[in-house]
mmCIF file of C-alpha atoms in Angstrom:
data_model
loop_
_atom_site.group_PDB
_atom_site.id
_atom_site.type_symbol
_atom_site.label_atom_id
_atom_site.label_comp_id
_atom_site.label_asym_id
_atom_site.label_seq_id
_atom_site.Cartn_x
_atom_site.Cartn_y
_atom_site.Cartn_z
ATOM 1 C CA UNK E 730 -20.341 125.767 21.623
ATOM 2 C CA UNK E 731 -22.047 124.588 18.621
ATOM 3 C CA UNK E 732 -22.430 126.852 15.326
ATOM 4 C CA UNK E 733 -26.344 126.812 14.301
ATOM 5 C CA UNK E 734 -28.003 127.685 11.144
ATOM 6 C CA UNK E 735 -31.291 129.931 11.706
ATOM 7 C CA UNK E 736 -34.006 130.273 9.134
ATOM 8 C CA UNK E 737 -37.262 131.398 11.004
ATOM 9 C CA UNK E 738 -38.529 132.951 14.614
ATOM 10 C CA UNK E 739 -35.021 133.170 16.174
ATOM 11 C CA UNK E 740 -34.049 135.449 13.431
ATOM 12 C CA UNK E 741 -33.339 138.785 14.288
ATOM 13 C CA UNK E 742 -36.747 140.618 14.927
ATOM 14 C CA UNK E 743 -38.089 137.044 15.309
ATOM 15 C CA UNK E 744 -40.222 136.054 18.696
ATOM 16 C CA UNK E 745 -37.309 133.734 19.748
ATOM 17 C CA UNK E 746 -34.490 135.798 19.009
ATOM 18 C CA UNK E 747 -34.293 137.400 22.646
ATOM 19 C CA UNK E 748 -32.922 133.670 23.532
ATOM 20 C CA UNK E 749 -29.964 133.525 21.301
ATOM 21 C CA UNK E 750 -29.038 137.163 20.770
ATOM 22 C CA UNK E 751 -26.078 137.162 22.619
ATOM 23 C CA UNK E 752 -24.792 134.355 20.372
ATOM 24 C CA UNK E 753 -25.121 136.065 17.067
ATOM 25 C CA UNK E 754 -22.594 135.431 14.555
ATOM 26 C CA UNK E 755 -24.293 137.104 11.814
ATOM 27 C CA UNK E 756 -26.375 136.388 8.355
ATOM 28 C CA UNK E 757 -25.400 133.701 6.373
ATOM 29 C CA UNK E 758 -26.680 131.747 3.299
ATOM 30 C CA UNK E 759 -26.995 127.807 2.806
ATOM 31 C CA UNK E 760 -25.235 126.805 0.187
ATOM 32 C CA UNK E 761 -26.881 125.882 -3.488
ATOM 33 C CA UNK E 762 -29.065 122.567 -3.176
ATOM 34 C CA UNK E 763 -32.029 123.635 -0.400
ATOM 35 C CA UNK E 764 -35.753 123.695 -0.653
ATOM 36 C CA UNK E 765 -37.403 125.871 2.162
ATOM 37 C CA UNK E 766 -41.077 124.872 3.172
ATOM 38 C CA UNK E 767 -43.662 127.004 5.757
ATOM 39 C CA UNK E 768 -44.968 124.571 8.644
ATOM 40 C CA UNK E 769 -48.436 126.206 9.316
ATOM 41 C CA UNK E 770 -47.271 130.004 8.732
ATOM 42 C CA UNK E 771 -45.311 129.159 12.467
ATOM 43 C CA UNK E 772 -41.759 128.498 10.813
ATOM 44 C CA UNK E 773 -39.985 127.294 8.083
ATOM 45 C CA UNK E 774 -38.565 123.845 7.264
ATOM 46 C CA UNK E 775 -35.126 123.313 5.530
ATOM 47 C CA UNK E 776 -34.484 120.462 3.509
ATOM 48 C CA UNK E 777 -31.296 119.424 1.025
ATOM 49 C CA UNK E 778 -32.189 118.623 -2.534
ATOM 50 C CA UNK E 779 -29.025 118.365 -4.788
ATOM 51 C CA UNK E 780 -31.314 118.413 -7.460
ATOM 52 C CA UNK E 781 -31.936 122.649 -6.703
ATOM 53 C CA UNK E 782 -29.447 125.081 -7.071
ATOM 54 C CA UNK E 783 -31.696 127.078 -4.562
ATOM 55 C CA UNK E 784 -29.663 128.751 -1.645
ATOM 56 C CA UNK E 785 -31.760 129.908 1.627
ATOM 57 C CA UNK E 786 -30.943 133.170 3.724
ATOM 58 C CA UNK E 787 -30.603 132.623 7.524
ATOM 59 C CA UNK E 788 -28.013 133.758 10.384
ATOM 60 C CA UNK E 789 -25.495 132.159 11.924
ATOM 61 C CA UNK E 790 -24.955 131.313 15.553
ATOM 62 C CA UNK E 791 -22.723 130.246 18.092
ATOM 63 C CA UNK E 792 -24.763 128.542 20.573
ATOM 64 C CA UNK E 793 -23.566 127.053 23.979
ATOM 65 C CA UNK E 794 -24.894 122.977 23.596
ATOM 66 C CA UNK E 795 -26.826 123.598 27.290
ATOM 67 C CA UNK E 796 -28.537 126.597 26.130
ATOM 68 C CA UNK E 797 -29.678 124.136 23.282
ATOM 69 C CA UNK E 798 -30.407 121.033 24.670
ATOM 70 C CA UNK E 799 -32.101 122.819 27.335
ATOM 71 C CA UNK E 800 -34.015 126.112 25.720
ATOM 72 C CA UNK E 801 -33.796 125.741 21.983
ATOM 73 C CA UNK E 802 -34.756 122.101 21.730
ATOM 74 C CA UNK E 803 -37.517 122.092 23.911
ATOM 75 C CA UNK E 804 -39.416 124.573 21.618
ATOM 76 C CA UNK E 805 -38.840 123.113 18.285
ATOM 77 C CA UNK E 806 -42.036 121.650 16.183
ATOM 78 C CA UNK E 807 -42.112 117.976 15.900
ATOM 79 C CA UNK E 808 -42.089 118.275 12.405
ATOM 80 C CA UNK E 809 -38.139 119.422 12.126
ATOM 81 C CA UNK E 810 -35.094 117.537 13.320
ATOM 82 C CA UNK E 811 -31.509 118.426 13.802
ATOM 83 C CA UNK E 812 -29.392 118.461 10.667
ATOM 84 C CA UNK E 813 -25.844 118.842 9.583
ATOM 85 C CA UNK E 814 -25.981 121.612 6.314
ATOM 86 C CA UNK E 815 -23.339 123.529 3.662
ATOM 87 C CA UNK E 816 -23.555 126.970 4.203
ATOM 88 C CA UNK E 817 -22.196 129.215 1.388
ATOM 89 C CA UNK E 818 -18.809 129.549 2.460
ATOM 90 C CA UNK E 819 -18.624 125.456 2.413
ATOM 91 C CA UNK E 820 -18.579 124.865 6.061
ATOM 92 C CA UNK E 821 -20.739 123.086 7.741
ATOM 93 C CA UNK E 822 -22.896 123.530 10.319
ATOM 94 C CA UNK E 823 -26.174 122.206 12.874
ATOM 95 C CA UNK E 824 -29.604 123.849 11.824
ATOM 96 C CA UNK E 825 -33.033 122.464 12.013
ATOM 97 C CA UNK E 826 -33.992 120.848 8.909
ATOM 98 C CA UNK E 827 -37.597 119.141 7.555
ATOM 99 C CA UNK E 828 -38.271 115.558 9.505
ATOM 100 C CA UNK E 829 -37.495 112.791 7.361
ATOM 101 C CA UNK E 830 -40.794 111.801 6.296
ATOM 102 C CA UNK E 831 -42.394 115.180 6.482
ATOM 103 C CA UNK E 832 -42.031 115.870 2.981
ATOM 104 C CA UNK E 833 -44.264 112.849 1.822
ATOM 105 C CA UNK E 834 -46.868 113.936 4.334
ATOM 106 C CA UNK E 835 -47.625 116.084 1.652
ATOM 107 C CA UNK E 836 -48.876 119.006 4.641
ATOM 108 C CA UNK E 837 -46.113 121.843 3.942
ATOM 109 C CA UNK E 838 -46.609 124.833 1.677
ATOM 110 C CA UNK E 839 -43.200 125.135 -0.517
ATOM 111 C CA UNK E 840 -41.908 128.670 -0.389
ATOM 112 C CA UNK E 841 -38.284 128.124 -1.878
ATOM 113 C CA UNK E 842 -38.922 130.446 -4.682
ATOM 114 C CA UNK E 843 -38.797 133.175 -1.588
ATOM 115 C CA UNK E 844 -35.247 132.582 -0.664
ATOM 116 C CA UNK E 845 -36.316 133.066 2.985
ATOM 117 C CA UNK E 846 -38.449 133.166 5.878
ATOM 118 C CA UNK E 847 -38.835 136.986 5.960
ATOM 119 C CA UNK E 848 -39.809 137.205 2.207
ATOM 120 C CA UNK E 849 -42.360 134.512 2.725
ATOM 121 C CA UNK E 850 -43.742 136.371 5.455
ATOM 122 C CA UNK E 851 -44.015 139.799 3.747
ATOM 123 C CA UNK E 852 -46.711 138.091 1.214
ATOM 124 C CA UNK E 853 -48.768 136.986 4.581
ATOM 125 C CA UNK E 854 -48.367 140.316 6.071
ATOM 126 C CA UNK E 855 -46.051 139.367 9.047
ATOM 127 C CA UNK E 856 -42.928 140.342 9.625
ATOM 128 C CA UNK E 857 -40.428 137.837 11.164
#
């Protein structure tokens, strides 16, 4: 089993969430020091920036390493790669953070200032 970090569409409510329900720990936040970018409107990107003292709202998952190698993996963008992060509490845990490199692409809308994915998509509409 592997504890995961969600930010985006495997949320609760989210379009992926059906494939990781059953593993639901419950919401969590990162811990101070995260920026939080939107890849196309599809999902967010996570990235650490000690020089924030942003924190970034998610949920937190226990997650059999088959069911992600093998369902959750498969679906991620190519713009995100696994990460180790601090959540709140000051453990650590896996969650899908910003490619190295993708911030200097210069392509990703920042949307720190809205804490989350579900705030960011409340200005767009959407609900997550």
């Amino acid at each position: 089993m592997a504890r995961i970090f969600f930010n985006g569409q495997a949320m609760v409510g989210g379009p992926f969430h059906a494939s990781v329900a059953d593993a639901l720990v419950g919401p969590v936040t990162t811990a101070p020091g995260y920026r939080f970018f939107s890849i196309r409107d599809e999902c967010p990107g996570l990235l650490a920036d000690p020089a924030v003292d942003t924190a970034i709202e998610g949920e937190l998952y226990d997650v059999d390493l088959a069911h992600l190698r093998d369902v959750i993996l498969p679906g991620e963008p190519a713009e995100l790669e696994f990460g180790v992060i601090e959540l709140a509490d000051g453990s650590a845990c896996l969650s899908m953070v910003l490619a190295r490199g993708e911030l200097e692409r210069g392509v990703h809308k920042e949307i720190t200032g809205f804490g989350g994915w579900r705030a960011y998509l409340a200005t767009l509409g959407r609900t997550a």
